[in-house]
CSV table of C-alpha atoms in Angstrom, one decimal:
chain,number,residue,atom,x,y,z
A,1,ASP,CA,9.8,11.7,-6.0
A,2,ILE,CA,11.9,8.9,-4.5
A,3,GLN,CA,12.0,5.9,-6.9
A,4,LEU,CA,12.2,2.4,-5.5
A,5,THR,CA,13.6,-0.2,-7.8
A,6,GLN,CA,13.1,-3.9,-6.9
A,7,SER,CA,15.1,-6.7,-8.3
A,8,PRO,CA,14.3,-9.2,-9.6
A,9,SER,CA,10.8,-8.3,-10.9
A,10,PHE,CA,10.1,-12.1,-11.2
A,11,LEU,CA,11.5,-14.9,-9.2
A,12,SER,CA,10.9,-18.6,-9.7
A,13,ALA,CA,11.9,-20.7,-6.7
A,14,SER,CA,11.1,-24.0,-4.9
A,15,VAL,CA,9.7,-24.8,-1.5
A,16,GLY,CA,12.5,-24.8,0.9
A,17,ASP,CA,14.7,-22.3,-1.1
A,18,ARG,CA,16.2,-19.2,0.5
A,19,VAL,CA,15.3,-16.2,-1.6
A,20,THR,CA,16.4,-12.5,-1.4
A,21,ILE,CA,14.6,-9.5,-2.9
A,22,THR,CA,16.4,-6.2,-3.2
A,23,CYS,CA,14.9,-2.7,-3.1
A,24,ARG,CA,17.1,0.2,-4.1
A,25,ALA,CA,16.1,3.8,-3.4
A,26,SER,CA,17.0,6.7,-5.7
A,27,GLN,CA,18.2,8.7,-2.7
A,28,GLY,CA,18.9,7.9,1.0
A,29,ILE,CA,15.8,7.0,3.1
A,30,SER,CA,17.6,6.0,6.3
A,31,SER,CA,15.5,3.0,7.6
A,32,TYR,CA,12.1,4.4,6.5
A,33,LEU,CA,11.2,1.3,4.5
A,34,ALA,CA,8.4,-1.3,4.7
A,35,TRP,CA,7.9,-4.6,3.0
A,36,TYR,CA,4.4,-5.9,2.0
A,37,GLN,CA,3.2,-9.3,0.8
A,38,GLN,CA,0.2,-9.4,-1.6
A,39,LYS,CA,-1.6,-12.5,-2.7
A,40,PRO,CA,-3.9,-12.5,-5.8
A,41,GLY,CA,-7.2,-10.7,-5.2
A,42,LYS,CA,-6.2,-9.6,-1.7
A,43,ALA,CA,-4.9,-6.4,0.0
A,44,PRO,CA,-1.3,-6.1,0.8
A,45,LYS,CA,-0.1,-7.3,4.2
A,46,LEU,CA,2.6,-5.5,6.2
A,47,LEU,CA,5.5,-7.8,6.9
A,48,ILE,CA,8.3,-5.5,8.0
A,49,SER,CA,8.6,-1.9,9.1
A,50,ALA,CA,11.6,0.3,9.7
A,51,ALA,CA,13.6,-1.9,7.3
A,52,SER,CA,14.0,-4.8,9.7
A,53,ALA,CA,11.2,-4.9,12.3
A,54,LEU,CA,9.1,-8.0,11.8
A,55,GLN,CA,5.4,-7.4,12.4
A,56,SER,CA,3.6,-9.4,15.0
A,57,GLY,CA,2.4,-12.7,13.6
A,58,VAL,CA,4.7,-12.7,10.6
A,59,PRO,CA,6.8,-15.9,10.5
A,60,SER,CA,10.4,-15.6,11.6
A,61,ARG,CA,11.6,-17.0,8.2
A,62,PHE,CA,11.0,-13.5,6.9
A,63,SER,CA,13.7,-10.9,7.6
A,64,GLY,CA,14.7,-7.5,6.4
A,65,SER,CA,17.9,-5.5,6.4
A,66,GLY,CA,19.5,-2.4,5.0
A,67,SER,CA,19.6,1.3,5.3
A,68,GLY,CA,20.2,4.3,3.2
A,69,THR,CA,19.6,3.3,-0.4
A,70,GLU,CA,19.8,-0.5,-0.4
A,71,PHE,CA,17.5,-3.0,1.3
A,72,THR,CA,16.8,-6.7,1.2
A,73,LEU,CA,13.9,-8.9,2.1
A,74,THR,CA,14.9,-12.5,2.8
A,75,ILE,CA,12.8,-15.6,3.1
A,76,ALA,CA,14.9,-18.2,4.8
A,77,SER,CA,13.0,-21.3,3.7
A,78,LEU,CA,10.1,-20.8,1.2
A,79,GLN,CA,6.8,-22.3,2.2
A,80,PRO,CA,3.9,-22.8,-0.2
A,81,GLU,CA,2.0,-19.9,1.3
A,82,ASP,CA,4.9,-17.5,0.5
A,83,PHE,CA,4.3,-17.5,-3.2
A,84,ALA,CA,3.0,-14.0,-3.8
A,85,ALA,CA,4.0,-10.5,-4.9
A,86,TYR,CA,6.2,-8.4,-2.6
A,87,TYR,CA,6.5,-4.6,-2.5
A,88,CYS,CA,8.8,-2.2,-0.7
A,89,GLN,CA,7.6,1.2,0.3
A,90,GLN,CA,9.4,4.4,1.5
A,91,LEU,CA,7.9,6.8,3.9
A,92,ILE,CA,10.6,9.3,4.6
A,93,THR,CA,9.1,11.9,2.3
A,94,TYR,CA,6.0,12.7,0.3
A,95,PRO,CA,4.8,11.4,-2.0
A,96,ILE,CA,5.0,8.0,-0.5
A,97,THR,CA,6.2,5.6,-3.1
A,98,PHE,CA,6.3,1.8,-3.7
A,99,GLY,CA,8.6,-0.4,-5.6
A,100,GLN,CA,7.2,-2.0,-8.8
A,101,GLY,CA,6.9,-5.3,-7.1
A,102,THR,CA,8.5,-8.7,-7.2
A,103,ARG,CA,6.4,-11.7,-8.2
A,104,LEU,CA,7.6,-14.9,-6.5
A,105,GLU,CA,6.4,-18.0,-8.3
A,106,ILE,CA,6.7,-21.7,-7.8
A,107,LYS,CA,9.3,-23.4,-9.9
B,1,GLN,CA,-8.6,-5.3,15.7
B,2,VAL,CA,-9.5,-2.4,13.4
B,3,GLN,CA,-11.3,-3.3,10.1
B,4,LEU,CA,-11.8,-1.2,7.0
B,5,GLN,CA,-14.3,-1.5,4.3
B,6,GLU,CA,-14.6,0.4,1.0
B,7,SER,CA,-17.9,1.2,-0.6
B,8,GLY,CA,-19.0,3.2,-3.6
B,9,PRO,CA,-19.9,2.9,-7.3
B,10,GLY,CA,-17.9,0.3,-9.3
B,11,LEU,CA,-18.5,2.2,-12.6
B,12,VAL,CA,-17.9,5.9,-13.2
B,13,LYS,CA,-18.2,7.7,-16.5
B,14,PRO,CA,-15.2,9.7,-17.9
B,15,SER,CA,-15.0,13.3,-16.7
B,16,GLN,CA,-17.2,12.5,-13.7
B,17,THR,CA,-16.2,12.3,-10.1
B,18,LEU,CA,-15.2,9.1,-8.4
B,19,SER,CA,-16.5,8.9,-4.8
B,20,LEU,CA,-15.5,6.2,-2.3
B,21,THR,CA,-16.1,5.8,1.4
B,22,CYS,CA,-14.1,3.8,3.9
B,23,THR,CA,-16.0,2.6,7.0
B,24,VAL,CA,-13.8,1.9,10.0
B,25,SER,CA,-14.9,-0.5,12.7
B,26,GLY,CA,-13.1,-1.7,15.8
B,27,GLY,CA,-11.7,1.6,16.7
B,28,SER,CA,-12.4,5.4,16.5
B,29,ILE,CA,-11.2,7.2,13.5
B,30,SER,CA,-10.6,10.3,15.6
B,31,SER,CA,-8.3,8.8,18.2
B,32,GLY,CA,-4.7,7.9,18.0
B,33,SER,CA,-2.0,9.1,15.6
B,34,TYR,CA,-3.0,7.5,12.4
B,35,TYR,CA,-3.0,8.4,8.7
B,36,TRP,CA,-6.2,7.4,7.0
B,37,SER,CA,-5.1,6.7,3.5
B,38,TRP,CA,-6.1,5.8,-0.1
B,39,ILE,CA,-4.0,3.7,-2.3
B,40,ARG,CA,-4.9,2.3,-5.7
B,41,GLN,CA,-3.6,-0.5,-7.9
B,42,PRO,CA,-4.3,-0.7,-11.7
B,43,ALA,CA,-4.9,-4.3,-12.9
B,44,GLY,CA,-1.6,-6.2,-13.0
B,45,LYS,CA,0.4,-3.2,-11.8
B,46,GLY,CA,1.9,-1.9,-8.6
B,47,LEU,CA,0.6,0.3,-5.8
B,48,ASP,CA,0.1,4.0,-6.1
B,49,TRP,CA,-0.3,6.2,-3.1
B,50,ILE,CA,-3.2,8.7,-3.5
B,51,GLY,CA,-3.1,10.6,-0.2
B,52,HIS,CA,-4.1,10.6,3.4
B,53,ILE,CA,-5.8,12.5,6.2
B,54,ASP,CA,-4.7,12.4,9.8
B,55,THR,CA,-6.8,12.5,12.9
B,56,SER,CA,-6.6,16.3,13.1
B,57,GLY,CA,-7.9,16.6,9.5
B,58,SER,CA,-4.7,17.6,7.8
B,59,THR,CA,-4.3,16.1,4.4
B,60,ASN,CA,-1.4,15.2,2.1
B,61,TYR,CA,-1.9,14.3,-1.5
B,62,ASN,CA,0.2,12.8,-4.3
B,63,PRO,CA,1.2,15.8,-6.5
B,64,SER,CA,0.4,13.8,-9.6
B,65,LEU,CA,-3.3,13.8,-8.5
B,66,LYS,CA,-3.4,16.8,-6.1
B,67,SER,CA,-5.5,19.0,-8.4
B,68,ARG,CA,-8.2,16.3,-8.6
B,69,VAL,CA,-8.2,14.7,-5.1
B,70,THR,CA,-10.1,15.4,-1.9
B,71,ILE,CA,-9.9,13.2,1.2
B,72,SER,CA,-12.2,14.0,4.1
B,73,LEU,CA,-13.1,12.6,7.5
B,74,ASP,CA,-16.6,12.0,8.9
B,75,THR,CA,-16.0,11.3,12.6
B,76,SER,CA,-19.7,11.0,13.3
B,77,LYS,CA,-19.9,8.0,11.0
B,78,ASN,CA,-16.4,6.8,11.7
B,79,GLN,CA,-15.7,7.0,8.0
B,80,PHE,CA,-13.3,8.8,5.6
B,81,SER,CA,-13.9,9.5,2.0
B,82,LEU,CA,-12.1,9.9,-1.4
B,83,LYS,CA,-13.2,12.1,-4.2
B,84,LEU,CA,-11.3,12.1,-7.5
B,85,SER,CA,-12.6,14.5,-10.1
B,86,SER,CA,-12.4,14.5,-13.9
B,87,VAL,CA,-11.6,10.8,-14.1
B,88,THR,CA,-10.3,9.1,-17.2
B,89,ALA,CA,-9.7,5.4,-18.1
B,90,ALA,CA,-6.3,5.8,-16.5
B,91,ASP,CA,-8.0,6.0,-13.1
B,92,THR,CA,-9.5,2.5,-13.5
B,93,ALA,CA,-8.0,0.5,-10.6
B,94,VAL,CA,-8.7,-1.3,-7.4
B,95,TYR,CA,-8.9,1.3,-4.7
B,96,TYR,CA,-7.8,0.4,-1.2
B,97,CYS,CA,-8.3,2.3,2.0
B,98,ALA,CA,-5.7,1.8,4.7
B,99,ARG,CA,-4.5,2.9,8.1
B,100,GLY,CA,-1.1,4.2,8.4
B,101,SER,CA,0.4,3.9,11.9
B,102,ARG,CA,3.8,4.9,13.3
B,103,GLY,CA,4.1,7.2,10.3
B,104,THR,CA,2.8,5.6,7.2
B,105,TYR,CA,3.3,1.9,7.7
B,106,TYR,CA,0.0,0.5,6.4
B,107,ASP,CA,-0.9,-2.1,9.0
B,108,SER,CA,-4.6,-2.4,8.2
B,109,TRP,CA,-6.3,-2.4,4.8
B,110,GLY,CA,-9.7,-2.7,3.3
B,111,GLN,CA,-10.4,-5.5,0.9
B,112,GLY,CA,-10.3,-3.2,-2.0
B,113,THR,CA,-12.9,-2.1,-4.5
B,114,LEU,CA,-12.6,-2.1,-8.3
B,115,VAL,CA,-13.6,1.1,-9.9
B,116,THR,CA,-13.9,1.1,-13.7
B,117,VAL,CA,-14.0,4.4,-15.7
B,118,SER,CA,-16.0,3.8,-18.8
B,119,SER,CA,-18.9,5.3,-20.7
Protein backbone atom coordinates (compact mmCIF):
# COMPACT_ATOMS: atom_id res chain seq x y z
CA ASP A 1 0.00 0.00 0.00
CA ILE A 2 1.11 3.57 -0.65
CA GLN A 3 1.39 5.49 2.61
CA LEU A 4 0.66 9.20 2.71
CA THR A 5 2.15 11.17 5.58
CA GLN A 6 0.83 14.64 6.24
CA SER A 7 2.66 17.29 8.21
CA PRO A 8 1.90 18.84 10.48
CA SER A 9 -0.89 16.78 12.06
CA PHE A 10 -2.08 19.85 13.95
CA LEU A 11 -1.69 23.46 12.97
CA SER A 12 -2.73 26.51 14.93
CA ALA A 13 -3.04 29.70 12.91
CA SER A 14 -4.81 33.05 12.77
CA VAL A 15 -7.21 34.59 10.31
CA GLY A 16 -5.18 36.12 7.52
CA ASP A 17 -2.21 33.77 7.92
CA ARG A 18 -0.70 31.86 5.02
CA VAL A 19 -0.46 28.16 5.80
CA THR A 20 1.04 25.19 4.03
CA ILE A 21 0.28 21.51 4.59
CA THR A 22 2.59 18.86 3.19
CA CYS A 23 1.72 15.36 2.01
CA ARG A 24 4.52 12.88 1.34
CA ALA A 25 3.95 9.61 -0.47
CA SER A 26 5.90 6.44 0.26
CA GLN A 27 6.46 6.01 -3.47
CA GLY A 28 5.97 8.13 -6.56
CA ILE A 29 2.38 8.86 -7.49
CA SER A 30 2.93 11.33 -10.35
CA SER A 31 0.15 13.91 -9.92
CA TYR A 32 -2.55 11.46 -8.84
CA LEU A 33 -3.32 13.33 -5.65
CA ALA A 34 -6.39 15.04 -4.26
CA TRP A 35 -6.99 17.31 -1.29
CA TYR A 36 -10.18 17.35 0.78
CA GLN A 37 -11.53 19.62 3.49
CA GLN A 38 -13.69 18.18 6.25
CA LYS A 39 -15.62 20.17 8.82
CA PRO A 40 -16.90 18.55 12.04
CA GLY A 41 -19.87 16.30 11.44
CA LYS A 42 -19.73 16.77 7.69
CA ALA A 43 -18.55 14.75 4.73
CA PRO A 44 -15.23 15.64 3.12
CA LYS A 45 -15.28 18.15 0.28
CA LEU A 46 -13.01 17.85 -2.74
CA LEU A 47 -10.82 20.95 -3.05
CA ILE A 48 -8.10 19.99 -5.49
CA SER A 49 -7.61 17.16 -7.97
CA ALA A 50 -4.57 16.14 -10.00
CA ALA A 51 -2.36 17.78 -7.38
CA SER A 52 -3.10 21.33 -8.50
CA ALA A 53 -6.49 21.61 -10.23
CA LEU A 54 -8.85 23.71 -8.16
CA GLN A 55 -12.40 22.41 -8.11
CA SER A 56 -15.18 24.66 -9.33
CA GLY A 57 -16.45 26.91 -6.57
CA VAL A 58 -13.39 26.52 -4.36
CA PRO A 59 -11.90 29.91 -3.42
CA SER A 60 -8.70 30.88 -5.20
CA ARG A 61 -6.87 31.28 -1.89
CA PHE A 62 -6.49 27.48 -1.99
CA SER A 63 -3.73 26.09 -4.16
CA GLY A 64 -1.97 22.78 -4.58
CA SER A 65 1.39 21.84 -6.00
CA GLY A 66 3.82 18.98 -6.28
CA SER A 67 4.36 15.71 -8.08
CA GLY A 68 6.08 12.43 -7.43
CA THR A 69 6.32 12.03 -3.68
CA GLU A 70 5.91 15.53 -2.23
CA PHE A 71 2.83 17.71 -2.40
CA THR A 72 1.60 20.85 -0.71
CA LEU A 73 -1.72 22.50 -0.04
CA THR A 74 -1.47 26.22 0.58
CA ILE A 75 -4.12 28.55 1.89
CA ALA A 76 -3.01 32.06 1.02
CA SER A 77 -4.99 34.03 3.61
CA LEU A 78 -6.94 32.02 6.17
CA GLN A 79 -10.60 32.80 6.53
CA PRO A 80 -12.76 31.76 9.51
CA GLU A 81 -14.50 29.09 7.42
CA ASP A 82 -11.17 27.41 6.58
CA PHE A 83 -10.64 26.02 10.06
CA ALA A 84 -11.22 22.32 9.45
CA ALA A 85 -9.39 19.05 8.84
CA TYR A 86 -7.57 18.47 5.55
CA TYR A 87 -6.76 15.14 3.94
CA CYS A 88 -4.69 14.14 0.95
CA GLN A 89 -5.59 11.07 -1.11
CA GLN A 90 -3.70 9.09 -3.74
CA LEU A 91 -5.44 7.33 -6.59
CA ILE A 92 -2.61 5.97 -8.72
CA THR A 93 -2.98 2.46 -7.35
CA TYR A 94 -5.21 0.29 -5.22
CA PRO A 95 -5.94 0.37 -2.42
CA ILE A 96 -6.75 4.04 -2.52
CA THR A 97 -5.26 5.64 0.57
CA PHE A 98 -5.61 8.87 2.49
CA GLY A 99 -3.22 10.79 4.65
CA GLN A 100 -3.85 10.80 8.38
CA GLY A 101 -5.16 14.34 8.23
CA THR A 102 -4.14 17.81 9.35
CA ARG A 103 -6.35 19.63 11.82
CA LEU A 104 -6.23 23.38 11.32
CA GLU A 105 -7.31 25.27 14.41
CA ILE A 106 -7.78 28.89 15.30
CA LYS A 107 -4.95 30.38 17.35
CA GLN B 1 -26.30 18.11 -9.07
CA VAL B 2 -26.05 14.49 -7.96
CA GLN B 3 -26.93 13.73 -4.36
CA LEU B 4 -26.16 10.62 -2.32
CA GLN B 5 -27.87 9.38 0.82
CA GLU B 6 -26.86 6.46 3.02
CA SER B 7 -29.39 4.33 4.84
CA GLY B 8 -29.28 1.27 7.04
CA PRO B 9 -29.15 0.08 10.64
CA GLY B 10 -27.16 2.18 13.06
CA LEU B 11 -26.47 -0.74 15.36
CA VAL B 12 -25.10 -4.14 14.36
CA LYS B 13 -24.19 -7.02 16.64
CA PRO B 14 -20.69 -8.51 16.58
CA SER B 15 -20.24 -11.33 14.06
CA GLN B 16 -23.26 -10.17 12.06
CA THR B 17 -23.35 -8.49 8.65
CA LEU B 18 -23.45 -4.72 8.23
CA SER B 19 -25.68 -3.69 5.33
CA LEU B 20 -25.93 -0.16 3.98
CA THR B 21 -27.56 1.32 0.91
CA CYS B 22 -26.72 4.51 -0.92
CA THR B 23 -29.52 6.12 -2.91
CA VAL B 24 -28.40 8.36 -5.74
CA SER B 25 -30.58 11.19 -7.03
CA GLY B 26 -30.02 13.78 -9.72
CA GLY B 27 -28.31 11.37 -12.08
CA SER B 28 -28.35 7.77 -13.25
CA ILE B 29 -26.06 5.35 -11.49
CA SER B 30 -25.61 3.38 -14.71
CA SER B 31 -24.44 6.21 -16.93
CA GLY B 32 -21.10 7.91 -17.15
CA SER B 33 -17.70 6.71 -15.99
CA TYR B 34 -18.01 6.74 -12.25
CA TYR B 35 -16.85 4.71 -9.30
CA TRP B 36 -19.57 4.27 -6.71
CA SER B 37 -17.64 3.98 -3.50
CA TRP B 38 -17.74 3.35 0.22
CA ILE B 39 -15.39 5.07 2.63
CA ARG B 40 -15.47 4.92 6.40
CA GLN B 41 -14.15 7.01 9.25
CA PRO B 42 -13.79 5.80 12.83
CA ALA B 43 -14.52 8.46 15.40
CA GLY B 44 -11.71 10.99 15.61
CA LYS B 45 -9.68 9.22 12.95
CA GLY B 46 -8.93 9.43 9.26
CA LEU B 47 -10.59 8.11 6.14
CA ASP B 48 -10.43 4.46 5.12
CA TRP B 49 -11.30 3.37 1.61
CA ILE B 50 -13.51 0.26 1.59
CA GLY B 51 -14.02 -0.25 -2.13
CA HIS B 52 -16.05 0.67 -5.18
CA ILE B 53 -18.08 -0.58 -8.08
CA ASP B 54 -18.07 1.00 -11.50
CA THR B 55 -20.98 1.47 -13.87
CA SER B 56 -20.21 -1.84 -15.58
CA GLY B 57 -20.43 -3.66 -12.27
CA SER B 58 -16.71 -4.28 -11.79
CA THR B 59 -15.57 -4.07 -8.20
CA ASN B 60 -12.36 -3.29 -6.36
CA TYR B 61 -11.96 -3.75 -2.63
CA ASN B 62 -9.44 -2.84 0.02
CA PRO B 63 -7.37 -6.01 0.58
CA SER B 64 -7.63 -5.46 4.32
CA LEU B 65 -11.40 -6.03 4.06
CA LYS B 66 -11.69 -7.98 0.83
CA SER B 67 -12.74 -11.29 2.37
CA ARG B 68 -15.66 -9.60 4.16
CA VAL B 69 -16.89 -6.96 1.68
CA THR B 70 -19.42 -7.02 -1.11
CA ILE B 71 -20.48 -3.91 -3.05
CA SER B 72 -23.32 -4.19 -5.54
CA LEU B 73 -25.42 -2.03 -7.87
CA ASP B 74 -29.19 -1.94 -8.19
CA THR B 75 -29.78 0.13 -11.32
CA SER B 76 -33.56 -0.27 -11.11
CA LYS B 77 -33.57 1.63 -7.83
CA ASN B 78 -30.57 3.85 -8.62
CA GLN B 79 -28.82 2.51 -5.55
CA PHE B 80 -25.64 0.76 -4.60
CA SER B 81 -25.02 -1.25 -1.47
CA LEU B 82 -22.37 -2.36 0.98
CA LYS B 83 -22.28 -5.60 2.90
CA LEU B 84 -19.56 -6.20 5.47
CA SER B 85 -19.66 -9.57 7.18
CA SER B 86 -18.34 -10.80 10.53
CA VAL B 87 -18.17 -7.34 12.01
CA THR B 88 -16.33 -6.47 15.20
CA ALA B 89 -16.07 -3.33 17.29
CA ALA B 90 -13.24 -2.23 15.00
CA ASP B 91 -15.82 -1.74 12.24
CA THR B 92 -17.61 0.95 14.22
CA ALA B 93 -17.38 4.10 12.12
CA VAL B 94 -19.20 6.71 10.09
CA TYR B 95 -19.76 5.15 6.68
CA TYR B 96 -19.87 7.40 3.64
CA CYS B 97 -20.95 6.62 0.14
CA ALA B 98 -19.27 8.71 -2.53
CA ARG B 99 -18.97 9.13 -6.27
CA GLY B 100 -15.56 8.90 -7.81
CA SER B 101 -15.18 10.75 -11.08
CA ARG B 102 -12.23 11.17 -13.46
CA GLY B 103 -10.75 8.20 -11.72
CA THR B 104 -11.39 8.23 -8.04
CA TYR B 105 -11.61 11.88 -7.17
CA TYR B 106 -14.56 11.88 -4.81
CA ASP B 107 -16.61 14.85 -5.92
CA SER B 108 -19.94 13.92 -4.34
CA TRP B 109 -20.53 12.41 -0.90
CA GLY B 110 -23.43 11.31 1.21
CA GLN B 111 -23.83 12.88 4.63
CA GLY B 112 -22.51 9.76 6.33
CA THR B 113 -24.17 7.30 8.66
CA LEU B 114 -22.83 6.10 12.00
CA VAL B 115 -22.74 2.35 12.41
CA THR B 116 -21.94 1.01 15.86
CA VAL B 117 -21.00 -2.62 16.39
CA SER B 118 -22.09 -3.67 19.84
CA SER B 119 -24.06 -6.39 21.53
